Tab-separated table of C-alpha atoms and ligand atoms in Angstrom:
chain	number	residue	atom	x	y	z
F	110	UNK	CA	-7.855	-17.580	25.639
F	111	UNK	CA	-6.831	-21.060	25.516
F	112	UNK	CA	-7.008	-22.995	28.604
F	113	UNK	CA	-5.050	-25.974	29.449
F	114	UNK	CA	-5.808	-28.259	32.058
F	115	UNK	CA	-3.535	-30.171	33.518
F	116	UNK	CA	-3.839	-33.749	35.156
F	117	UNK	CA	-7.423	-33.538	35.043
F	118	UNK	CA	-7.644	-37.268	33.815
F	119	UNK	CA	-4.738	-38.228	36.399
F	120	UNK	CA	-6.319	-36.439	38.978
F	121	UNK	CA	-10.045	-37.879	38.986
F	122	UNK	CA	-9.406	-41.218	39.682
F	123	UNK	CA	-7.321	-41.105	42.886
F	124	UNK	CA	-9.924	-38.346	43.843
F	125	UNK	CA	-12.985	-40.519	43.313
F	126	UNK	CA	-11.102	-43.320	45.497
F	127	UNK	CA	-9.930	-41.284	48.335
F	128	UNK	CA	-13.818	-40.025	48.448
F	129	UNK	CA	-15.078	-43.342	48.594
F	130	UNK	CA	-12.771	-44.683	51.130
F	131	UNK	CA	-13.001	-41.818	53.062
F	132	UNK	CA	-17.004	-41.730	53.477
F	133	UNK	CA	-16.594	-45.341	53.821
F	134	UNK	CA	-14.410	-45.060	56.891
F	135	UNK	CA	-16.177	-41.972	58.639
F	136	UNK	CA	-19.523	-43.842	58.055
F	137	UNK	CA	-17.910	-46.669	60.218
F	138	UNK	CA	-16.676	-44.418	63.110
F	139	UNK	CA	-18.745	-41.037	62.852
F	140	UNK	CA	-15.788	-39.192	64.173
F	141	UNK	CA	-16.498	-35.321	63.384
F	142	UNK	CA	-13.365	-33.435	63.587
F	143	UNK	CA	-11.593	-36.109	61.436
F	144	UNK	CA	-14.142	-35.928	58.622
F	145	UNK	CA	-13.648	-31.939	58.786
F	146	UNK	CA	-9.593	-32.603	58.095
F	147	UNK	CA	-10.389	-35.029	55.285
F	148	UNK	CA	-12.620	-32.866	53.334
F	149	UNK	CA	-10.059	-30.112	53.608
F	150	UNK	CA	-7.651	-32.358	52.462
F	151	UNK	CA	-9.798	-33.239	49.444
F	152	UNK	CA	-10.543	-29.873	48.613
F	153	UNK	CA	-6.595	-29.057	48.357
F	154	UNK	CA	-6.023	-32.316	46.217
F	155	UNK	CA	-8.998	-30.972	44.042
F	156	UNK	CA	-7.158	-27.707	43.716
F	157	UNK	CA	-3.896	-29.010	42.635
F	158	UNK	CA	-5.666	-30.764	39.973
F	159	UNK	CA	-7.407	-27.690	38.243
F	160	UNK	CA	-3.769	-26.113	37.705
F	161	UNK	CA	-3.852	-24.251	34.381
F	162	UNK	CA	-1.401	-22.457	32.118
F	163	UNK	CA	-3.114	-20.058	30.255
F	164	UNK	CA	-1.652	-18.573	27.199
F	165	UNK	CA	-3.206	-17.680	23.936
F	166	UNK	CA	-2.886	-17.197	20.278
F	167	UNK	CA	-1.492	-14.019	19.051
F	168	UNK	CA	-2.037	-12.227	15.776
F	169	UNK	CA	0.168	-9.004	15.002
F	170	UNK	CA	0.921	-6.621	12.077
F	171	UNK	CA	4.319	-6.577	11.169
F	172	UNK	CA	6.167	-3.961	12.882
F	173	UNK	CA	3.708	-3.782	15.996
F	174	UNK	CA	4.154	-4.856	19.549
F	175	UNK	CA	2.964	-8.337	20.333
F	176	UNK	CA	1.823	-9.311	23.693
F	177	UNK	CA	2.485	-13.032	24.493
F	178	UNK	CA	0.301	-13.932	27.343
F	179	UNK	CA	1.280	-16.649	29.835
F	180	UNK	CA	0.460	-17.382	33.372
F	181	UNK	CA	-0.703	-20.411	35.984
F	182	UNK	CA	-3.524	-20.435	38.021
F	183	UNK	CA	-4.873	-22.599	40.660
F	184	UNK	CA	-1.900	-23.739	42.241
F	185	UNK	CA	-0.036	-23.243	45.577
F	186	UNK	CA	3.168	-24.894	44.045
F	187	UNK	CA	6.395	-23.137	44.488
F	188	UNK	CA	7.717	-21.536	41.120
F	189	UNK	CA	11.242	-21.898	40.763
F	190	UNK	CA	11.605	-20.610	36.946
F	191	UNK	CA	9.606	-19.734	33.873
F	192	UNK	CA	11.431	-20.497	30.631
F	193	UNK	CA	10.624	-19.470	27.389
F	194	UNK	CA	11.253	-21.587	24.012
F	195	UNK	CA	10.718	-20.689	20.376
F	196	UNK	CA	10.335	-22.219	16.980
F	197	UNK	CA	10.185	-19.587	14.628
F	198	UNK	CA	11.010	-18.733	10.681
F	199	UNK	CA	14.391	-17.853	11.555
F	200	UNK	CA	15.060	-20.835	14.008
F	201	UNK	CA	12.939	-23.664	13.291
F	202	UNK	CA	14.104	-25.870	15.960
F	203	UNK	CA	12.918	-25.301	19.216
F	204	UNK	CA	15.128	-23.835	21.751
F	205	UNK	CA	15.164	-22.146	25.012
F	206	UNK	CA	15.591	-18.123	24.346
F	207	UNK	CA	14.849	-16.731	27.759
F	208	UNK	CA	14.528	-17.758	31.341
F	209	UNK	CA	12.990	-15.394	34.218
F	210	UNK	CA	14.175	-16.476	37.783
F	211	UNK	CA	12.549	-15.182	41.260
F	212	UNK	CA	12.969	-11.361	41.517
F	213	UNK	CA	11.928	-10.989	37.887
F	214	UNK	CA	15.257	-11.618	36.488
F	215	UNK	CA	15.147	-12.078	32.821
F	216	UNK	CA	18.295	-13.977	31.111
F	217	UNK	CA	18.637	-14.265	27.422
F	218	UNK	CA	19.840	-17.988	26.726
F	219	UNK	CA	21.636	-17.033	23.317
F	220	UNK	CA	22.499	-13.323	22.978
F	221	UNK	CA	20.374	-10.184	23.939
F	222	UNK	CA	17.126	-9.042	22.058
F	223	UNK	CA	16.136	-5.804	23.286
F	224	UNK	CA	12.812	-6.197	21.636
F	225	UNK	CA	11.574	-8.640	24.403
F	226	UNK	CA	10.362	-7.272	27.701
F	227	UNK	CA	9.122	-9.037	30.339
F	228	UNK	CA	5.702	-7.535	31.518
F	229	UNK	CA	4.621	-10.554	33.883
F	230	UNK	CA	5.151	-10.882	37.266
F	231	UNK	CA	7.327	-13.804	38.766
F	232	UNK	CA	5.382	-13.657	42.144
F	233	UNK	CA	2.074	-13.783	40.629
F	234	UNK	CA	3.374	-16.717	38.491
F	235	UNK	CA	2.784	-14.766	35.175
F	236	UNK	CA	5.437	-15.138	32.538
F	237	UNK	CA	3.838	-12.756	29.892
F	238	UNK	CA	6.620	-11.401	27.496
F	239	UNK	CA	6.215	-8.165	25.164
F	240	UNK	CA	7.894	-8.287	21.684
F	241	UNK	CA	8.169	-4.968	19.768
F	242	UNK	CA	8.783	-4.382	16.188
F	243	UNK	CA	7.538	-7.879	15.189
F	244	UNK	CA	8.877	-9.007	11.808
F	245	UNK	CA	7.662	-12.121	9.642
F	246	UNK	CA	11.163	-13.846	11.035
F	247	UNK	CA	9.333	-13.949	14.422
F	248	UNK	CA	6.591	-15.706	13.475
F	249	UNK	CA	6.124	-19.046	15.066
F	250	UNK	CA	5.349	-20.880	18.275
F	251	UNK	CA	6.192	-19.826	21.625
F	252	UNK	CA	6.475	-21.878	24.617
F	253	UNK	CA	6.400	-20.944	28.280
F	254	UNK	CA	7.144	-23.499	30.589
F	255	UNK	CA	6.616	-22.996	34.464
F	256	UNK	CA	8.819	-25.144	36.831
F	257	UNK	CA	6.818	-25.628	39.892
F	258	UNK	CA	7.221	-27.716	42.791
F	259	UNK	CA	5.814	-30.065	43.431
F	260	UNK	CA	4.047	-30.523	40.409
F	261	UNK	CA	6.978	-30.481	37.981
F	262	UNK	CA	7.067	-28.272	34.503
F	263	UNK	CA	3.858	-27.067	32.890
F	264	UNK	CA	3.746	-25.405	29.459
F	265	UNK	CA	1.605	-24.141	27.165
F	266	UNK	CA	2.073	-22.874	23.405
F	267	UNK	CA	1.544	-19.493	22.183
F	268	UNK	CA	1.147	-19.407	18.282
F	269	UNK	CA	2.568	-16.042	16.673
F	270	UNK	CA	0.740	-15.400	13.546
F	271	UNK	CA	2.055	-12.434	11.425
F	272	UNK	CA	0.090	-10.001	9.206
F	273	UNK	CA	1.995	-8.249	6.266
F	274	UNK	CA	0.465	-5.272	4.558
F	275	UNK	CA	1.030	-5.111	1.119
F	276	UNK	CA	2.889	-2.169	-1.051
F	277	UNK	CA	0.591	-0.812	-3.103
F	278	UNK	CA	1.109	1.054	-6.236
F	279	UNK	CA	-0.537	1.674	-9.769
F	280	UNK	CA	1.843	1.711	-12.643
F	281	UNK	CA	0.899	3.500	-15.816
F	282	UNK	CA	1.651	1.555	-19.053
F	283	UNK	CA	1.713	4.629	-21.091
F	284	UNK	CA	-0.586	3.815	-24.015
F	285	UNK	CA	-0.370	5.853	-27.181
F	286	UNK	CA	-3.411	6.579	-29.204
F	287	UNK	CA	-4.353	3.443	-31.186
F	288	UNK	CA	-7.109	1.007	-32.147
F	289	UNK	CA	-6.132	-2.223	-30.818
F	290	UNK	CA	-6.423	-3.124	-27.006
F	291	UNK	CA	-3.547	-2.551	-24.815
F	292	UNK	CA	-2.373	-2.684	-21.339
F	293	UNK	CA	-3.483	0.872	-19.501
F	294	UNK	CA	-2.168	0.154	-16.215
F	295	UNK	CA	-1.028	-2.417	-13.526
F	296	UNK	CA	-2.227	-2.106	-9.770
F	297	UNK	CA	-0.066	-3.846	-7.577
F	298	UNK	CA	-0.204	-5.455	-3.810
F	299	UNK	CA	3.152	-6.611	-2.816
F	300	UNK	CA	4.424	-8.790	-0.288
F	301	UNK	CA	0.560	-9.225	1.574
F	302	UNK	CA	0.000	-12.025	4.089
F	303	UNK	CA	-2.465	-13.244	3.907
F	304	UNK	CA	-2.764	-12.382	0.127
F	305	UNK	CA	-4.770	-9.118	-0.621
F	306	UNK	CA	-7.724	-8.944	-3.173
F	307	UNK	CA	-7.107	-6.282	-5.749
F	308	UNK	CA	-9.761	-5.174	-7.957
F	309	UNK	CA	-10.726	-2.283	-10.173
F	310	UNK	CA	-13.553	0.034	-10.269
F	311	UNK	CA	-14.237	1.424	-13.909
F	312	UNK	CA	-17.497	2.849	-13.360
F	313	UNK	CA	-19.239	4.058	-16.322
F	314	UNK	CA	-16.538	2.372	-18.550
F	315	UNK	CA	-18.504	-0.948	-18.266
F	316	UNK	CA	-17.082	-3.387	-20.803
F	317	UNK	CA	-14.837	-1.031	-22.554
F	318	UNK	CA	-12.171	-2.133	-20.336
F	319	UNK	CA	-11.101	-5.511	-19.242
F	320	UNK	CA	-9.034	-6.585	-16.173
F	321	UNK	CA	-6.767	-9.741	-15.157
F	322	UNK	CA	-5.669	-10.651	-11.982
F	323	UNK	CA	-2.299	-12.639	-11.247
F	324	UNK	CA	-0.719	-13.807	-7.699
F	325	UNK	CA	2.635	-15.229	-6.695
F	326	UNK	CA	3.306	-16.691	-3.457
F	327	UNK	CA	6.901	-16.435	-2.241
F	328	UNK	CA	8.795	-18.817	0.255
F	329	UNK	CA	8.279	-16.586	3.265
F	330	UNK	CA	4.216	-17.318	2.648
F	331	UNK	CA	3.740	-13.538	1.423
F	332	UNK	CA	1.895	-13.001	-1.895
F	333	UNK	CA	2.164	-10.460	-4.644
F	334	UNK	CA	-1.175	-9.771	-6.536
F	335	UNK	CA	-1.317	-7.885	-9.817
F	336	UNK	CA	-4.375	-6.629	-11.337
F	337	UNK	CA	-3.910	-5.429	-15.199
F	338	UNK	CA	-6.646	-2.907	-16.841
F	339	UNK	CA	-6.710	-3.179	-20.760
F	340	UNK	CA	-8.644	-1.262	-23.257
F	341	UNK	CA	-8.760	0.397	-26.429
F	342	UNK	CA	-6.687	3.586	-26.216
F	343	UNK	CA	-8.880	6.346	-27.678
F	344	UNK	CA	-8.896	9.670	-27.295
F	345	UNK	CA	-12.786	9.139	-25.909
F	346	UNK	CA	-11.314	7.037	-23.075
F	347	UNK	CA	-8.168	9.488	-22.435
F	348	UNK	CA	-8.847	11.143	-19.162
F	349	UNK	CA	-11.520	8.567	-17.536
F	350	UNK	CA	-10.938	8.284	-13.683
F	351	UNK	CA	-10.919	4.607	-12.261
F	352	UNK	CA	-9.945	3.317	-8.821
F	353	UNK	CA	-8.214	0.385	-7.818
F	354	UNK	CA	-9.197	-1.186	-4.587
F	355	UNK	CA	-6.803	-3.056	-2.285
F	356	UNK	CA	-8.359	-5.209	0.556
F	357	UNK	CA	-7.782	-8.041	2.785
F	358	UNK	CA	-7.013	-9.168	6.395
F	359	UNK	CA	-3.737	-7.510	6.217
F	360	UNK	CA	-4.895	-4.123	5.929
F	361	UNK	CA	-6.828	-2.245	8.553
F	362	UNK	CA	-8.967	-0.703	6.206
F	363	UNK	CA	-9.565	-0.870	2.329
F	364	UNK	CA	-6.735	1.199	0.239
F	365	UNK	CA	-7.972	3.035	-2.848
F	366	UNK	CA	-5.752	4.447	-5.382
F	367	UNK	CA	-7.623	6.622	-8.064
F	368	UNK	CA	-6.041	6.423	-11.631
F	369	UNK	CA	-6.772	8.806	-14.693
F	370	UNK	CA	-6.579	6.728	-17.634
F	371	UNK	CA	-4.224	8.627	-20.169
F	372	UNK	CA	-3.913	8.062	-23.481
F	373	UNK	CA	-0.741	9.772	-24.991
F	374	UNK	CA	-0.419	11.379	-28.429
F	375	UNK	CA	1.607	14.045	-30.582
F	376	UNK	CA	0.048	17.425	-31.104
F	377	UNK	CA	-2.951	17.335	-33.393
F	378	UNK	CA	-3.429	19.862	-35.876
F	379	UNK	CA	-1.729	23.314	-34.784
F	380	UNK	CA	-4.365	26.402	-35.183
F	381	UNK	CA	-3.318	29.866	-34.607
F	382	UNK	CA	-6.313	31.899	-33.281
F	383	UNK	CA	-6.691	35.884	-33.180
F	384	UNK	CA	-7.222	36.985	-29.736
F	385	UNK	CA	-6.874	40.958	-31.015
F	386	UNK	CA	-5.563	42.527	-33.694
F	387	UNK	CA	-1.870	42.311	-32.534
F	388	UNK	CA	-1.887	38.977	-30.542
F	389	UNK	CA	-2.137	35.424	-31.256
F	390	UNK	CA	-2.576	32.186	-29.494
F	391	UNK	CA	-1.191	28.985	-30.503
F	392	UNK	CA	-4.143	26.088	-30.084
F	393	UNK	CA	-3.372	22.198	-30.323
F	394	UNK	CA	-4.692	19.042	-28.614
F	395	UNK	CA	-1.819	16.934	-26.927
F	396	UNK	CA	-0.734	14.452	-24.126
F	397	UNK	CA	0.968	15.560	-22.185
F	398	UNK	CA	0.204	18.981	-22.998
F	399	UNK	CA	2.497	20.686	-25.625
F	400	UNK	CA	5.179	23.340	-25.158
F	401	UNK	CA	5.235	26.079	-27.691
F	402	UNK	CA	7.948	27.887	-29.642
F	403	UNK	CA	7.269	30.980	-31.688
F	404	UNK	CA	9.777	31.591	-34.283
F	405	UNK	CA	10.110	34.010	-37.382
F	406	UNK	CA	11.168	32.288	-40.593
F	407	UNK	CA	14.431	33.625	-42.080
F	408	UNK	CA	14.689	36.387	-39.501
F	409	UNK	CA	15.483	36.454	-35.859
F	410	UNK	CA	12.837	37.950	-33.452
F	411	UNK	CA	13.395	41.419	-32.504
F	412	UNK	CA	12.747	41.067	-28.800
F	413	UNK	CA	11.565	44.417	-28.444
F	414	UNK	CA	8.930	44.313	-31.095
F	415	UNK	CA	7.225	40.725	-30.109
F	416	UNK	CA	6.587	39.251	-26.860
F	417	UNK	CA	6.226	35.579	-26.683
F	418	UNK	CA	4.332	33.680	-23.732
F	419	UNK	CA	3.781	30.172	-24.218
F	420	UNK	CA	1.210	29.823	-26.917
F	421	UNK	CA	0.502	33.677	-27.137
F	422	UNK	CA	2.472	35.761	-29.341
F	423	UNK	CA	1.956	39.596	-29.272
F	424	UNK	CA	3.165	42.200	-31.521
F	425	UNK	CA	4.375	45.104	-29.629
F	426	UNK	CA	4.963	47.523	-32.130
F	427	UNK	CA	2.872	47.597	-35.403
F	428	UNK	CA	5.537	48.547	-37.958
F	429	UNK	CA	6.222	47.323	-41.390
F	430	UNK	CA	9.266	45.939	-40.016
F	431	UNK	CA	7.321	42.994	-38.448
F	432	UNK	CA	5.919	41.574	-41.625
F	433	UNK	CA	6.576	38.383	-42.562
F	434	UNK	CA	5.887	34.566	-41.820
F	435	UNK	CA	5.663	33.627	-38.305
F	436	UNK	CA	5.826	30.117	-37.171
F	437	UNK	CA	4.498	28.323	-34.056
F	438	UNK	CA	5.761	25.077	-33.036
F	439	UNK	CA	4.032	22.723	-30.721
F	440	UNK	CA	5.957	19.692	-29.392
F	441	UNK	CA	5.753	17.032	-26.592
F	442	UNK	CA	7.860	13.726	-26.116
F	443	UNK	CA	5.490	12.157	-28.698
F	444	UNK	CA	6.157	14.521	-31.535
F	445	UNK	CA	6.109	18.166	-33.091
F	446	UNK	CA	3.679	19.910	-35.312
F	447	UNK	CA	3.891	23.645	-36.671
F	448	UNK	CA	1.309	26.186	-37.649
F	449	UNK	CA	2.161	29.428	-39.515
F	450	UNK	CA	0.740	32.853	-39.588
F	451	UNK	CA	1.553	35.623	-41.945
F	452	UNK	CA	1.931	38.942	-40.447
F	453	UNK	CA	1.146	42.026	-42.715
F	454	UNK	CA	1.196	45.223	-41.228
F	455	UNK	CA	-0.505	47.794	-43.832
F	456	UNK	CA	0.620	51.122	-43.861
F	457	UNK	CA	-1.405	52.745	-46.453
F	458	UNK	CA	-4.920	51.775	-47.229
F	459	UNK	CA	-5.877	51.562	-43.357
F	460	UNK	CA	-5.342	54.710	-41.268
F	461	UNK	CA	-3.342	53.061	-38.616
F	462	UNK	CA	-1.420	49.937	-39.031
F	463	UNK	CA	-3.158	46.807	-38.670
F	464	UNK	CA	-1.916	43.184	-38.569
F	465	UNK	CA	-3.374	41.376	-41.486
F	466	UNK	CA	-3.030	37.716	-40.895
F	467	UNK	CA	-3.162	34.852	-43.289
F	468	UNK	CA	-3.884	31.631	-41.741
F	469	UNK	CA	-2.379	28.994	-40.766
F	470	UNK	CA	-3.316	25.643	-41.309
F	471	UNK	CA	-1.321	23.507	-39.261
F	472	UNK	CA	0.472	20.447	-40.265
F	473	UNK	CA	4.156	20.673	-40.606
F	474	UNK	CA	5.679	23.551	-42.602
F	475	UNK	CA	3.428	23.741	-45.663
F	476	UNK	CA	5.332	24.767	-48.969
F	477	UNK	CA	5.965	28.560	-48.740
F	478	UNK	CA	4.556	29.156	-52.126
F	479	UNK	CA	1.192	27.801	-51.653
F	480	UNK	CA	1.255	29.217	-48.193
F	481	UNK	CA	1.794	32.805	-49.465
F	482	UNK	CA	-0.579	32.176	-52.453
F	483	UNK	CA	-3.156	30.965	-49.524
F	484	UNK	CA	-2.431	34.020	-47.357
F	485	UNK	CA	-2.718	36.514	-49.954
F	486	UNK	CA	-6.480	35.064	-50.582
F	487	UNK	CA	-7.221	35.726	-47.070
F	488	UNK	CA	-5.121	39.069	-46.804
F	489	UNK	CA	-7.252	42.080	-45.680
F	490	UNK	CA	-7.065	44.970	-43.519
F	491	UNK	CA	-8.882	44.263	-40.332
F	492	UNK	CA	-10.535	47.286	-40.052
F	493	UNK	CA	-12.034	47.960	-43.447
P	237	LIG	C1	9.523	-12.400	1.297
P	237	LIG	O1	9.935	-12.693	0.176
P	237	LIG	C2	9.970	-11.928	-0.881
P	237	LIG	C3	10.806	-12.641	-2.029
P	237	LIG	O2	11.990	-13.070	-1.651
P	237	LIG	C4	11.008	-10.462	-0.503
P	237	LIG	O3	11.050	-9.952	-1.805
P	237	LIG	C5	10.251	-9.987	0.464
P	237	LIG	O4	10.828	-8.681	1.098
P	237	LIG	C6	9.728	-11.086	1.639
P	237	LIG	N1	9.004	-10.492	2.554
P	237	LIG	C7	9.167	-10.130	4.027
P	237	LIG	C8	8.317	-9.438	5.051
P	237	LIG	O5	10.239	-10.903	4.322
């Protein structure tokens, strides 16, 4: 609370004179009742000299409600009006905007603003205002003026200071596999007042990553702070968890944004693994995860004979009709790779029909000749 002493210096001198003179007179005449009257007068005069307008300094978070406190103490003067002036970002020139008359009658000087509420009391010489949904435009200096009789206008200034919490986000720069340092992500605290601090917690990654931070201040005194995370986009660093921590006076508590470093790459080698004698699974590594599509070269799928479920292919009936080359395509937005499977259902040598598989090295469609040669070599009856 800022206490403003009114007329203290002016008051001290007359007070001293009256005191000395009265003592002189009293000592001369020793008139007791008169001495009492004079003392009472002195006390009153002292009271008036200690009149104070009490205000304060207010700090509020944007959007919240601010209380602009203002009242007068130590006076028996008559109050005729309370006037509020302001000088804000929106209106840089000091002007009257509210007057309060006896009976708590509030009047707006230039147009109504519902956000202001009079929460003081005229009879108590209390002019306190409440301002809700505070914006940066309201920041500035508010002056309350008490029009008193006989002491005249008494005022105090109340600075209103705004805190603006930042908008925060992490943006993934979508790095792809490589050997050179690249930007992984940026963490931003936009439009903070005062400026926010932005830092990365990278834990075990240590010097495998590097960060830089930049700030831009705007005309309205808000600041955008951006911190960037750099590193070499390897398979090892893919999937590591880091955090961006944003702190500062404009935030009631630290904000922590988790981030998983993602290194994007197209499907690597496609392998086909055998789950059972009639079902197979296409396996690859990719980020983001690959989508799988099975097809049969040269022929359409017999819907009734095979079942395709994502990476899995199941042969429903083991007949020679299913013999042939099957292909699994693994794709994501970064690329496509294929794997092949040669299915041979033996009908003679083995008692029942079994799928024989020839395999399936990945890489894009390998020359069919080579493939058949290779599959022929591995071809065998599964239950020999
Ligand atoms: C401050 O200025 C910036 C840039 O002009 C603007 O994007 C932002 O919204 C402003 N902030 C406030 C709280 O008015």
